[in-house]
CSV table of C-alpha atoms in Angstrom, one decimal:
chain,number,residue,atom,x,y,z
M,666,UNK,CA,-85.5,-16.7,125.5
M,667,UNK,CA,-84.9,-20.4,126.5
M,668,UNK,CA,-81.8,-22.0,125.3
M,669,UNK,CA,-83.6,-25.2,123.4
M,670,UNK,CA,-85.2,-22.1,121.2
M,671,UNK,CA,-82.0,-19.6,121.4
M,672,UNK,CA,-79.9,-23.1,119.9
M,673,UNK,CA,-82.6,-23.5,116.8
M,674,UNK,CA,-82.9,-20.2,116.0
M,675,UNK,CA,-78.9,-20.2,115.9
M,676,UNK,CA,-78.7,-23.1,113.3
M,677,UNK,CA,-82.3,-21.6,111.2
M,678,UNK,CA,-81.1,-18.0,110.9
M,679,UNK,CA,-77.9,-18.1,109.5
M,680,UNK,CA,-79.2,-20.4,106.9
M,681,UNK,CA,-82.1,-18.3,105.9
M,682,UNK,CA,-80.0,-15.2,105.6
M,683,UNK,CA,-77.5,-17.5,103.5
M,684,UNK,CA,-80.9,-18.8,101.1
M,685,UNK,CA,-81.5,-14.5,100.8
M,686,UNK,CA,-78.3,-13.9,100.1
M,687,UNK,CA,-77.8,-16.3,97.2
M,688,UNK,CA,-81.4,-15.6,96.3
M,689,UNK,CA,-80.2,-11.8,96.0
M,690,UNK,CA,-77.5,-12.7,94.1
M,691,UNK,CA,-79.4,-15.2,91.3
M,692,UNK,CA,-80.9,-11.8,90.5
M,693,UNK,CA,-79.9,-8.6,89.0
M,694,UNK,CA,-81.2,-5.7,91.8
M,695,UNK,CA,-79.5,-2.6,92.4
M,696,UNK,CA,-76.6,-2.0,94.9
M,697,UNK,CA,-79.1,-0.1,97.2
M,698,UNK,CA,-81.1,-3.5,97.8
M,699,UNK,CA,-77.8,-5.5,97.4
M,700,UNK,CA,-76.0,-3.7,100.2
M,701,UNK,CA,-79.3,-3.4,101.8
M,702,UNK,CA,-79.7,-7.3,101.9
M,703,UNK,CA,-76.2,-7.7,103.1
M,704,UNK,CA,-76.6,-5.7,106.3
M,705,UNK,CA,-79.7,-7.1,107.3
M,706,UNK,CA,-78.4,-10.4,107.3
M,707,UNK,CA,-75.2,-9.2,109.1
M,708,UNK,CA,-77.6,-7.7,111.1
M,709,UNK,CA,-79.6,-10.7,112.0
M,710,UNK,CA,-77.2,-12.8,112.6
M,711,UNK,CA,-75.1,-10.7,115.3
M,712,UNK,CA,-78.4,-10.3,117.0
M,713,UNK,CA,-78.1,-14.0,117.8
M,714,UNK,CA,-74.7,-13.8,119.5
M,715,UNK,CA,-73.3,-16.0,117.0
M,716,UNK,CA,-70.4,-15.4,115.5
M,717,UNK,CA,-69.0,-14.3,118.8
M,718,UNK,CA,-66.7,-11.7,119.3
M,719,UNK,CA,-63.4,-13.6,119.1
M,720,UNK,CA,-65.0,-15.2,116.1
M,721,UNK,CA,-66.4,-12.0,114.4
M,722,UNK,CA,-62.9,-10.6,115.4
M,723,UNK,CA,-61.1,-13.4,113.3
M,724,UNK,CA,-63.5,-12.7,110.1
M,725,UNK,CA,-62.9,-9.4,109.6
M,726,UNK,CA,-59.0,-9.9,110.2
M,727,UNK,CA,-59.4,-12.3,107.7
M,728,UNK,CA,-61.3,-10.9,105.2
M,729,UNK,CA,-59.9,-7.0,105.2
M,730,UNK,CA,-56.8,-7.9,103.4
M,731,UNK,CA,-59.2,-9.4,100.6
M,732,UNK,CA,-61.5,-6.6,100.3
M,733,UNK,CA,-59.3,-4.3,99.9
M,734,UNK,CA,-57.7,-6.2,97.0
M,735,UNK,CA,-61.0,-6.8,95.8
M,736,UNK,CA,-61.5,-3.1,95.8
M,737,UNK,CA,-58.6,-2.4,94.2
M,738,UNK,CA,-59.1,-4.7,91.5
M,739,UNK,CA,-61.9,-4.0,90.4
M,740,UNK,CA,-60.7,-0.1,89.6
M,741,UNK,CA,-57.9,-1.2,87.8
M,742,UNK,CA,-60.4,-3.7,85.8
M,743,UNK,CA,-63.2,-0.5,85.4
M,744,UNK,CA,-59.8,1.7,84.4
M,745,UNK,CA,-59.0,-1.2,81.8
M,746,UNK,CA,-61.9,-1.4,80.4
M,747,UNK,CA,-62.3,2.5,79.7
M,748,UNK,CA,-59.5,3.2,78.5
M,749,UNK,CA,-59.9,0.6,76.1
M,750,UNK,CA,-57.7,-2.0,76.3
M,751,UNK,CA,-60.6,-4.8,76.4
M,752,UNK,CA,-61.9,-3.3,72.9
M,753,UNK,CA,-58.0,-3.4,71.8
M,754,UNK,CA,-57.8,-7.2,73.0
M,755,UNK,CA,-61.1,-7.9,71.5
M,756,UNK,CA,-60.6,-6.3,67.8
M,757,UNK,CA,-57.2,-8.5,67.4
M,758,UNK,CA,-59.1,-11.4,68.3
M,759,UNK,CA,-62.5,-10.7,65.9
M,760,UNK,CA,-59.5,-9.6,63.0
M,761,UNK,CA,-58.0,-13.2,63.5
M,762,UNK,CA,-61.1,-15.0,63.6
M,763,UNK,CA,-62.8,-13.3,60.3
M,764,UNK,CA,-65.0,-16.0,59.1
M,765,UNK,CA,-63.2,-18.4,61.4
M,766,UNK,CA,-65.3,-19.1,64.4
M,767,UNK,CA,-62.8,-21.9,65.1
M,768,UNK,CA,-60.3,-19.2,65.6
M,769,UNK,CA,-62.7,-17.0,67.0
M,770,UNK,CA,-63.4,-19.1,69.9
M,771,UNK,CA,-59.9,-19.7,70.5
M,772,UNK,CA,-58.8,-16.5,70.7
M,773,UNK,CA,-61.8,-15.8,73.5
M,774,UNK,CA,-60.8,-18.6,75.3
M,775,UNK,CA,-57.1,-17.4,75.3
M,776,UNK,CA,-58.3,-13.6,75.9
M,777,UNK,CA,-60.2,-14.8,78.9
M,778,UNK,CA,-58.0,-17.3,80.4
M,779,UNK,CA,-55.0,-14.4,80.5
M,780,UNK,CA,-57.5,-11.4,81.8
M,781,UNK,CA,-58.8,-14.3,84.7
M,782,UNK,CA,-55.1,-15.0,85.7
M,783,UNK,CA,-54.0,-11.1,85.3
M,784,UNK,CA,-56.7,-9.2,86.8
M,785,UNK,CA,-58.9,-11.6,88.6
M,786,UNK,CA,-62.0,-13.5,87.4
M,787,UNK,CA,-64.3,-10.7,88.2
M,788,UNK,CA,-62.8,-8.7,85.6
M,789,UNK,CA,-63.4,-11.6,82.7
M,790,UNK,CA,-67.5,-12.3,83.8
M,791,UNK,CA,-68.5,-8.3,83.9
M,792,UNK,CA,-65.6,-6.3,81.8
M,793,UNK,CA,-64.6,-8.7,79.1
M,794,UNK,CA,-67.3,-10.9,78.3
M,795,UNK,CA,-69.8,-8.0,77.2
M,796,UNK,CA,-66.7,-6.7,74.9
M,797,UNK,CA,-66.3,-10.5,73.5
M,798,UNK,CA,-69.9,-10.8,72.8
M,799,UNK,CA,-69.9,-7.5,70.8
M,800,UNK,CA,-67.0,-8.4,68.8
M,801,UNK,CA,-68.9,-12.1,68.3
M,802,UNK,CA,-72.0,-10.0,67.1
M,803,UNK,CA,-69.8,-7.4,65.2
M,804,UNK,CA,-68.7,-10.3,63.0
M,805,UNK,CA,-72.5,-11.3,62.5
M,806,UNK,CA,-71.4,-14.5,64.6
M,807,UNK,CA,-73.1,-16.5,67.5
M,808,UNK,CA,-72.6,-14.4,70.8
M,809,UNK,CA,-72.4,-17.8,72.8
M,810,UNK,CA,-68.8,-19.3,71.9
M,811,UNK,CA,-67.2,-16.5,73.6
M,812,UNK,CA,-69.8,-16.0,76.2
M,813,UNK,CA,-69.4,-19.5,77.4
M,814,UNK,CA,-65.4,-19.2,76.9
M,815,UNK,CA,-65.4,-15.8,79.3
M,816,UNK,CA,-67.5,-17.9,81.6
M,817,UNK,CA,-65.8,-21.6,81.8
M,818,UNK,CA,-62.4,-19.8,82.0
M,819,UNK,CA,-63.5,-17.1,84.9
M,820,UNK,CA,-63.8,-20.6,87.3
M,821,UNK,CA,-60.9,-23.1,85.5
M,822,UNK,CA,-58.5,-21.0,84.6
M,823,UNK,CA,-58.6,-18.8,88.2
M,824,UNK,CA,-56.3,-21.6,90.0
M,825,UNK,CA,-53.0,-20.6,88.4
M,826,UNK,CA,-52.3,-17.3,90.9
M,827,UNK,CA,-53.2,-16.7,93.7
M,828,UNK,CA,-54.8,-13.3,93.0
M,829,UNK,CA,-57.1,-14.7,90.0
M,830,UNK,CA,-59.6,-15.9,92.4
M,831,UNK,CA,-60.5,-14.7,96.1
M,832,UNK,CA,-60.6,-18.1,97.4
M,833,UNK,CA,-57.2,-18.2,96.5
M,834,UNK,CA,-56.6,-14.8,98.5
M,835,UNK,CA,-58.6,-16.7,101.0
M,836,UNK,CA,-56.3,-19.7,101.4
M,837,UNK,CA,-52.5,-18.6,101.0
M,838,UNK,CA,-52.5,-17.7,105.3
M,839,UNK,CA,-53.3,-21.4,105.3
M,840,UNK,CA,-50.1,-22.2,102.6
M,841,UNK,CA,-46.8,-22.8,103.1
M,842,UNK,CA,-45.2,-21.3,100.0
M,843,UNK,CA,-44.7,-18.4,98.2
M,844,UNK,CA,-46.7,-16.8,95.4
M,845,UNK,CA,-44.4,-18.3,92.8
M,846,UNK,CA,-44.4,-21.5,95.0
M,847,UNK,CA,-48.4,-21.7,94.7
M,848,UNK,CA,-48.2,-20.5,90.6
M,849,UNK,CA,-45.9,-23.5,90.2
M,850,UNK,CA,-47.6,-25.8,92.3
M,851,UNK,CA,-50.7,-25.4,90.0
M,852,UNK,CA,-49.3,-25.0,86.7
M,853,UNK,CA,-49.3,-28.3,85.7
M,854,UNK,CA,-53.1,-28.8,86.3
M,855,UNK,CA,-54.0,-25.8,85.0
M,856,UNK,CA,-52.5,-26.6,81.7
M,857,UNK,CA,-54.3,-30.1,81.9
M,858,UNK,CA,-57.7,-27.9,83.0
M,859,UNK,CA,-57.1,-25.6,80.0
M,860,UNK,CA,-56.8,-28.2,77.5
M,861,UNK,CA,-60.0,-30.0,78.9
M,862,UNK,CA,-62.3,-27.2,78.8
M,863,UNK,CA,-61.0,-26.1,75.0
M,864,UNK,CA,-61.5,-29.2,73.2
M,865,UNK,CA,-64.7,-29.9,75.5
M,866,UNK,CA,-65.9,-26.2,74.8
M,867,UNK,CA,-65.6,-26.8,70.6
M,868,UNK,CA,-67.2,-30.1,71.2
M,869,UNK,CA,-70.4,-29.1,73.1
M,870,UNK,CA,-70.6,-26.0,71.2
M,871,UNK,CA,-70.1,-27.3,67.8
M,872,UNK,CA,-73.5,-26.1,66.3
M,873,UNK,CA,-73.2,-22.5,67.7
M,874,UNK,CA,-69.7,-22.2,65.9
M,875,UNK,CA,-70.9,-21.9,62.6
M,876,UNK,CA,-70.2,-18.5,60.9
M,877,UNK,CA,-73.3,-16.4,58.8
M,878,UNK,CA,-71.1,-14.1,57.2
M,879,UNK,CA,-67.7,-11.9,56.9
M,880,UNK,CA,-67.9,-8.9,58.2
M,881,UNK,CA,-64.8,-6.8,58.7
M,882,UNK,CA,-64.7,-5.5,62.4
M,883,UNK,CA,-64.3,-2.1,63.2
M,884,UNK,CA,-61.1,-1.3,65.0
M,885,UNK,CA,-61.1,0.9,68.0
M,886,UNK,CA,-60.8,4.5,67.3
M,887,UNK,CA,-58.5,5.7,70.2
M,888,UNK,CA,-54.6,3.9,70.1
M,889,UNK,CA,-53.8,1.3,72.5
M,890,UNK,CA,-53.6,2.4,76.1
M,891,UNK,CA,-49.8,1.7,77.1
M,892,UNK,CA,-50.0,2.9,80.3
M,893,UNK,CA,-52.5,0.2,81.8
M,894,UNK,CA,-50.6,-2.3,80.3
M,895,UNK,CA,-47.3,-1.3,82.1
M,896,UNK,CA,-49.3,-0.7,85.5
M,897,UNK,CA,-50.8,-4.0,85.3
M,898,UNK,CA,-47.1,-5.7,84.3
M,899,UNK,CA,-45.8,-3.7,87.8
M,900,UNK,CA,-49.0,-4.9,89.6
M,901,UNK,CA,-48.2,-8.6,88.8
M,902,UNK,CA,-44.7,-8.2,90.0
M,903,UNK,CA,-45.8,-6.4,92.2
M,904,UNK,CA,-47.7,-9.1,93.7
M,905,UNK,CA,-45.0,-12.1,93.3
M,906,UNK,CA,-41.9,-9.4,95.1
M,907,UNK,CA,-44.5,-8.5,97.9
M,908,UNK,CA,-44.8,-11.9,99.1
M,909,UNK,CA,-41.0,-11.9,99.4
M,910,UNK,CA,-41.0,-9.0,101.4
M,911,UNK,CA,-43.9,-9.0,104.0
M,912,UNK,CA,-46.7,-7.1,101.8
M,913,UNK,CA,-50.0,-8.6,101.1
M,914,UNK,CA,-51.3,-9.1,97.7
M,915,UNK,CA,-53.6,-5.9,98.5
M,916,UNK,CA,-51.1,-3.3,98.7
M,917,UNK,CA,-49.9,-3.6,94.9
M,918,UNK,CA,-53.4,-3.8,93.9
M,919,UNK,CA,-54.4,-0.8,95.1
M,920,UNK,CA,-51.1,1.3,94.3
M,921,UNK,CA,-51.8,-0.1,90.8
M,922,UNK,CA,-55.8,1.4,91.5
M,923,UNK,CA,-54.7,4.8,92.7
M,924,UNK,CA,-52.1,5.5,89.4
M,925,UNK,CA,-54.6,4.3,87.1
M,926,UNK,CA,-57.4,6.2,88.7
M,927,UNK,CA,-55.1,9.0,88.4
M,928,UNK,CA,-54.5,8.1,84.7
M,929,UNK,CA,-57.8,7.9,83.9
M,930,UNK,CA,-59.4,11.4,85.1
M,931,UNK,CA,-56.2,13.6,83.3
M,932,UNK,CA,-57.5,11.6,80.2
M,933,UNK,CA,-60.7,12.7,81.1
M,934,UNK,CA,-61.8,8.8,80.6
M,935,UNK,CA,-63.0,8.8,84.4
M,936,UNK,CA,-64.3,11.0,87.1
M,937,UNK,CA,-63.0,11.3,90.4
M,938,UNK,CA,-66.5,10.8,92.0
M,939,UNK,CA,-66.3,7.4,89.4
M,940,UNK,CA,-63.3,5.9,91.2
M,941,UNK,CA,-65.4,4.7,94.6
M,942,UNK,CA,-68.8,2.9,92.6
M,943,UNK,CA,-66.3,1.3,90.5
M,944,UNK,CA,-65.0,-0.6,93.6
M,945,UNK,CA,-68.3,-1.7,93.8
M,946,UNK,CA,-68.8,-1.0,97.4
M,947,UNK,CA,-72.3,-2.9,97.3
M,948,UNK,CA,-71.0,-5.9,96.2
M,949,UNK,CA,-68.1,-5.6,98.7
M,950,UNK,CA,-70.7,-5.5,101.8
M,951,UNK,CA,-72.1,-8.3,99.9
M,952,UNK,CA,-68.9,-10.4,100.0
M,953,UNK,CA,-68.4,-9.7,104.0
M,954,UNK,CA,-72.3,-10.9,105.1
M,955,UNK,CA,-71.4,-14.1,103.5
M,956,UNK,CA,-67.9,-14.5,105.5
M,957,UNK,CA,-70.2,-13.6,108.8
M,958,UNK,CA,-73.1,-15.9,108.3
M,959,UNK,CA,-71.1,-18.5,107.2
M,960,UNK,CA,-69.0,-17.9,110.5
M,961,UNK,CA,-71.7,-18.5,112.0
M,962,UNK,CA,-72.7,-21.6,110.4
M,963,UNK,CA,-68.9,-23.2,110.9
M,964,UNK,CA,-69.9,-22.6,114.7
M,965,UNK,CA,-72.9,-24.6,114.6
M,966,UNK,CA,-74.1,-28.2,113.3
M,967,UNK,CA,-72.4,-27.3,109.3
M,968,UNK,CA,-68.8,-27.1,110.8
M,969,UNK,CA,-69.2,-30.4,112.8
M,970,UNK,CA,-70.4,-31.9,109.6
M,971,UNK,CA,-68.2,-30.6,107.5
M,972,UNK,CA,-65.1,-31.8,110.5
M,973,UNK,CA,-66.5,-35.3,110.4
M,974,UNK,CA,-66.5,-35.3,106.5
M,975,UNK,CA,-62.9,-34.9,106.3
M,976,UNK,CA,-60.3,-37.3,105.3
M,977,UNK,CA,-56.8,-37.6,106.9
M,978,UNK,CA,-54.5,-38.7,104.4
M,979,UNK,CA,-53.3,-36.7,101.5
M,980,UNK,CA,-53.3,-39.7,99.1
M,981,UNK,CA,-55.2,-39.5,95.8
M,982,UNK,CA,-58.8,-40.8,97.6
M,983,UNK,CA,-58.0,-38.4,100.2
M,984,UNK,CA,-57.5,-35.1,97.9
M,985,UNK,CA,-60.6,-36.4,95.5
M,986,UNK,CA,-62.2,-36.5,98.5
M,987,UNK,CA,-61.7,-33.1,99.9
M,988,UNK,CA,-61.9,-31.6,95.8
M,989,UNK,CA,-65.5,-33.1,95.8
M,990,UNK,CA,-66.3,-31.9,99.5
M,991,UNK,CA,-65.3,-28.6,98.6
M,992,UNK,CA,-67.3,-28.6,94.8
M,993,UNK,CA,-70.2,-29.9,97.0
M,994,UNK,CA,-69.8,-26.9,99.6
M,995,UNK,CA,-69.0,-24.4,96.6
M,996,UNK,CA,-72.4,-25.1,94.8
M,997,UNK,CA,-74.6,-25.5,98.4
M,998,UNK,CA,-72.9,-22.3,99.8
M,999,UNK,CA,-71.5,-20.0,96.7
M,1000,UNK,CA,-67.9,-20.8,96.4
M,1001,UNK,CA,-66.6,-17.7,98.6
M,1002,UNK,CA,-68.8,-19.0,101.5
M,1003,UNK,CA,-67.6,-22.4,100.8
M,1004,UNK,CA,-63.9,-21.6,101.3
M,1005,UNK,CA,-64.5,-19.8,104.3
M,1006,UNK,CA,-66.1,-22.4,105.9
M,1007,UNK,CA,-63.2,-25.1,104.8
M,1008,UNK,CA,-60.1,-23.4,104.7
M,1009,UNK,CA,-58.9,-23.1,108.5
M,1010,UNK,CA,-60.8,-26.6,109.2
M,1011,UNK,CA,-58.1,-28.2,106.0
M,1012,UNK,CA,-55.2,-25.9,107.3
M,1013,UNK,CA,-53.7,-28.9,109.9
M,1014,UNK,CA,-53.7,-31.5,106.9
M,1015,UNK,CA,-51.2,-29.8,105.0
M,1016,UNK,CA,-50.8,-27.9,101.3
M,1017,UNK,CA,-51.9,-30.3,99.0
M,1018,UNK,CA,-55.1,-30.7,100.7
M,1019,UNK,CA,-55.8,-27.1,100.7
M,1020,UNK,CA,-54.7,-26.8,96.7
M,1021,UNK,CA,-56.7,-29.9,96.3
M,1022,UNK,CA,-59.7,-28.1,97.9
M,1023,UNK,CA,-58.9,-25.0,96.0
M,1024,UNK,CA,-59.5,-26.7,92.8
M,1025,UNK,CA,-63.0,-27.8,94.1
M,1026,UNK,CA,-63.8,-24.5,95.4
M,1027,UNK,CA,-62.7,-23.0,91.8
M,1028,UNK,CA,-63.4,-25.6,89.1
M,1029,UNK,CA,-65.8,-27.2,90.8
M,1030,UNK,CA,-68.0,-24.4,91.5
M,1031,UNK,CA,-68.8,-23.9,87.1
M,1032,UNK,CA,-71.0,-27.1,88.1
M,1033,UNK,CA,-74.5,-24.7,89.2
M,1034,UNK,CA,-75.3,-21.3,89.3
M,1035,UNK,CA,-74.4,-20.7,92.6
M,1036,UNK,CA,-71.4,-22.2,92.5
M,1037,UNK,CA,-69.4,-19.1,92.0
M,1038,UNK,CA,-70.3,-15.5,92.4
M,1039,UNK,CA,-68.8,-15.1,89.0
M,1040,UNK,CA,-71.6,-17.3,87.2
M,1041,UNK,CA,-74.2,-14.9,88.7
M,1042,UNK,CA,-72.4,-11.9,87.5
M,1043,UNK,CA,-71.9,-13.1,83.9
M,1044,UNK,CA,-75.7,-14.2,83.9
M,1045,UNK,CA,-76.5,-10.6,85.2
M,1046,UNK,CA,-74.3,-8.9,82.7
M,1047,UNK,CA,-75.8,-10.9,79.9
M,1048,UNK,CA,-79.4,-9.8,80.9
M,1049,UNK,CA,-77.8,-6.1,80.7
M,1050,UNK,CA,-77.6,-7.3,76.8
M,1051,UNK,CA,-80.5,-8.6,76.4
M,1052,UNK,CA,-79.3,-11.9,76.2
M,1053,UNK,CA,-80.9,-14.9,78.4
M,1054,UNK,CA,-79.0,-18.7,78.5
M,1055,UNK,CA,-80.3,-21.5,77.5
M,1056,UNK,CA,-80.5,-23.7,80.6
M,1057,UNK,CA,-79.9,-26.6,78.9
M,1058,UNK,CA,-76.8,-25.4,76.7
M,1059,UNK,CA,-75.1,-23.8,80.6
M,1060,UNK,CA,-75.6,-27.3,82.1
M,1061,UNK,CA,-73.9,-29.6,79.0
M,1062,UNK,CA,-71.4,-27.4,79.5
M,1063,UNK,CA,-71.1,-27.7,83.2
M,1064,UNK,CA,-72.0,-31.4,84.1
M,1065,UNK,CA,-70.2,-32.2,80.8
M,1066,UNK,CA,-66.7,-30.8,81.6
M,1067,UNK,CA,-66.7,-30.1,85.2
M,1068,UNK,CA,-66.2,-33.5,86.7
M,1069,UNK,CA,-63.6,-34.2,83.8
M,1070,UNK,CA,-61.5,-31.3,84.2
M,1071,UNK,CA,-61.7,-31.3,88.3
M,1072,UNK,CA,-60.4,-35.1,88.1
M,1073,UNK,CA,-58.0,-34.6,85.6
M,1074,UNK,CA,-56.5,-31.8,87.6
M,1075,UNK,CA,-56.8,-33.4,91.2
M,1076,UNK,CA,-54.9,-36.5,89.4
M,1077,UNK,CA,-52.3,-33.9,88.1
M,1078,UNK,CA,-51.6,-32.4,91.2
M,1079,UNK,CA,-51.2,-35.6,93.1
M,1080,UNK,CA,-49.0,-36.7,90.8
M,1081,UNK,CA,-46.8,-33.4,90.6
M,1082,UNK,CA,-46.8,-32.1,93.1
């Protein structure tokens, strides 16, 4: 093959197996032709000798650590969510907002801004948002207030820790501070993000709020399940105390994923041959195509782009500038692909660049579809219900309060940081 062609087909391949993967994604299909997607773009795009090996070598070193926490998570989420302590969450909530759909919507917003920060945002778009909708519907009230409120806070409210959000998991090699460092350094504009996204969320959604009746919920039958409480408590210290001493972010997660696992099938809530689909192994293969292709992309004419795109100061034009780089790149690319792409090229021009392109990557990405993984799950787990959204209702929400909450945050953290 000559070189001229052996170039091209460097730069077209890569791309097309990025357009499939997304394409796959925009879609509910089983894991079979999810994984299957995912290796045949892997597949392809070794075939090409790009990434190369030192290259290939650095993705996976890269991306292990997060995949296993991924893993992790998501049992401790499945064991969560089986043992009941979603339905728990979601009955107090439905109680409080008894022909209050003000309340109501509050109380999902809260619920799914703590399960985002807690146990990742994965958790919020495929375990708690089917719960909130069913305690929405319970109360004979409009599904979409707390649909919307699992969704918007799955992106917004995922900058706080850095396990709420694998681009988060993604970035802290590239940070110089410590877990509690990074939850302090983004406090203040998550607060400001939180407050944008509630008052714009009853604003935009004011005609869905209104209430058709009072019907008493049902509470859940079983009592509330202590013991995942307590392990998720640990896991969280867990994570902040591991920093301190050396250990990754995965190791407490999947501790925390063998004792519940454990809890779970003496209960009898969980099979053992349960615990390794509720990983989601699929969607982990998934995950690792995109790091590869999009390795292979940074190699090629996207990373010189994105180099020369780039500002060098870390004023307030130049961390606007790298938070809209990075929402651009999020929504092009799938935020995950997006961060691995940006991340080690932002790592020389210091923290608050990186933070500043972590709110891009996270906010940001509630701007399309594609932005986020997590948008295409919650749409996929709201076809599951029979439930299909309104294209014009998603993007009020999304052009409406994504550009004000990313500024207002970027502004925060420039001037709080």
């Amino acid at each position: 093959m000559s070189a001229p062609v052996l170039t091209a087909l460097r730069d077209v391949v890569p791309v097309a197996a990025l357009v499939v993967l997304i394409a796959t994604g925009l879609r509910p299909a089983p894991a079979r032709v999810e994984a299957s997607v995912a290796a045949l773009a892997i597949a392809a795009t070794l075939a090409l000798g790009v990434p190369g090996q030192a290259e290939l070598v650095e993705v996976v070193h890269r991306l292990a650590p997060v995949l296993a926490f991924l893993a992790g998570i998501l049992i401790v989420a499945e064991v969560c969510s089986l043992g009941g302590l979603f339905d728990h969450a979601a009955a107090v909530v439905a109680r409080a907002g008894l022909g209050r759909p003000d309340v109501l919507l509050a109380g999902a917003f809260l619920l799914a801004a703590a399960v985002t920060v807690t146990l990742s945002l994965d958790a919020t778009v495929v375990l708690l948002a089917p719960v909130a909708i069913g305690a929405a519907r319970a109360l004979d009230e409009s599904p979409w207030p707390p649909a919307y409120a699992c969704l918007r806070m799955a992106n917004s409210a995922s900058i706080l820790l850095p396990t709420a959000n694998l681009t988060n998991l993604l970035a802290m090699p590239f940070l110089h501070i410590s877990f509690v460092g990074f939850a302090v350094a983004m406090l203040p504009a998550w607060l400001v993000v939180l407050a944008v996204e509630y008052v714009g969320l009853r604003w935009l959604l004011g005609e869905e709020r209104g209430t058709a009746g009072e019907i008493k919920p049902v509470a859940p039958r079983d009592p509330v399940p202590w013991f995942p409480v307590v392990v998720v408590g640990l896991m969280l210290l867990g994570f902040a105390a591991g920093h301190e001493l050396g250990l990754e972010p995965w190791v407490a997660a999947d501790l925390s994923a063998a004792l519940l696992a454990g809890w779970a099938i003496h209960r009898r809530k969980m099979s053992l041959a349960r615990v390794w689909p509720a990983a989601h192994p699929a969607f982990l293969l998934y995950v690792l195509a995109l790091a590869v292709v999009v390795a292979a992309l940074t190699v090629g004419f996207l990373g010189d782009w994105v180099r020369g795109a780039l500002p060098t100061d870390a004023d307030l034009v130049g961390l606007l500038t790298v938070a809209l780089l990075a929402t651009v790149l999020a929504n092009l690319l799938t935020n995950i692909s997006a961060a691995l792409l940006l991340l080690p090229l932002l790592a020389p021009l210091g923290t608050p660049m990186v933070l500043a392109a972590l709110l891009g990557l996270n906010i940001g990405s509630g701007l399309t579809w594609t932005g986020s993984l997590a948008n295409l799950l919650w749409r996929r787990g709201l076809t599951a219900q029979g439930l299909t959204p309104r294209q014009r209702t998603f993007h009020a929400l999304s052009w409406g309060l994504t550009p004000v909450a990313l500024l207002a945050s970027v502004v925060c953290l420039w001037a709080t940081y």
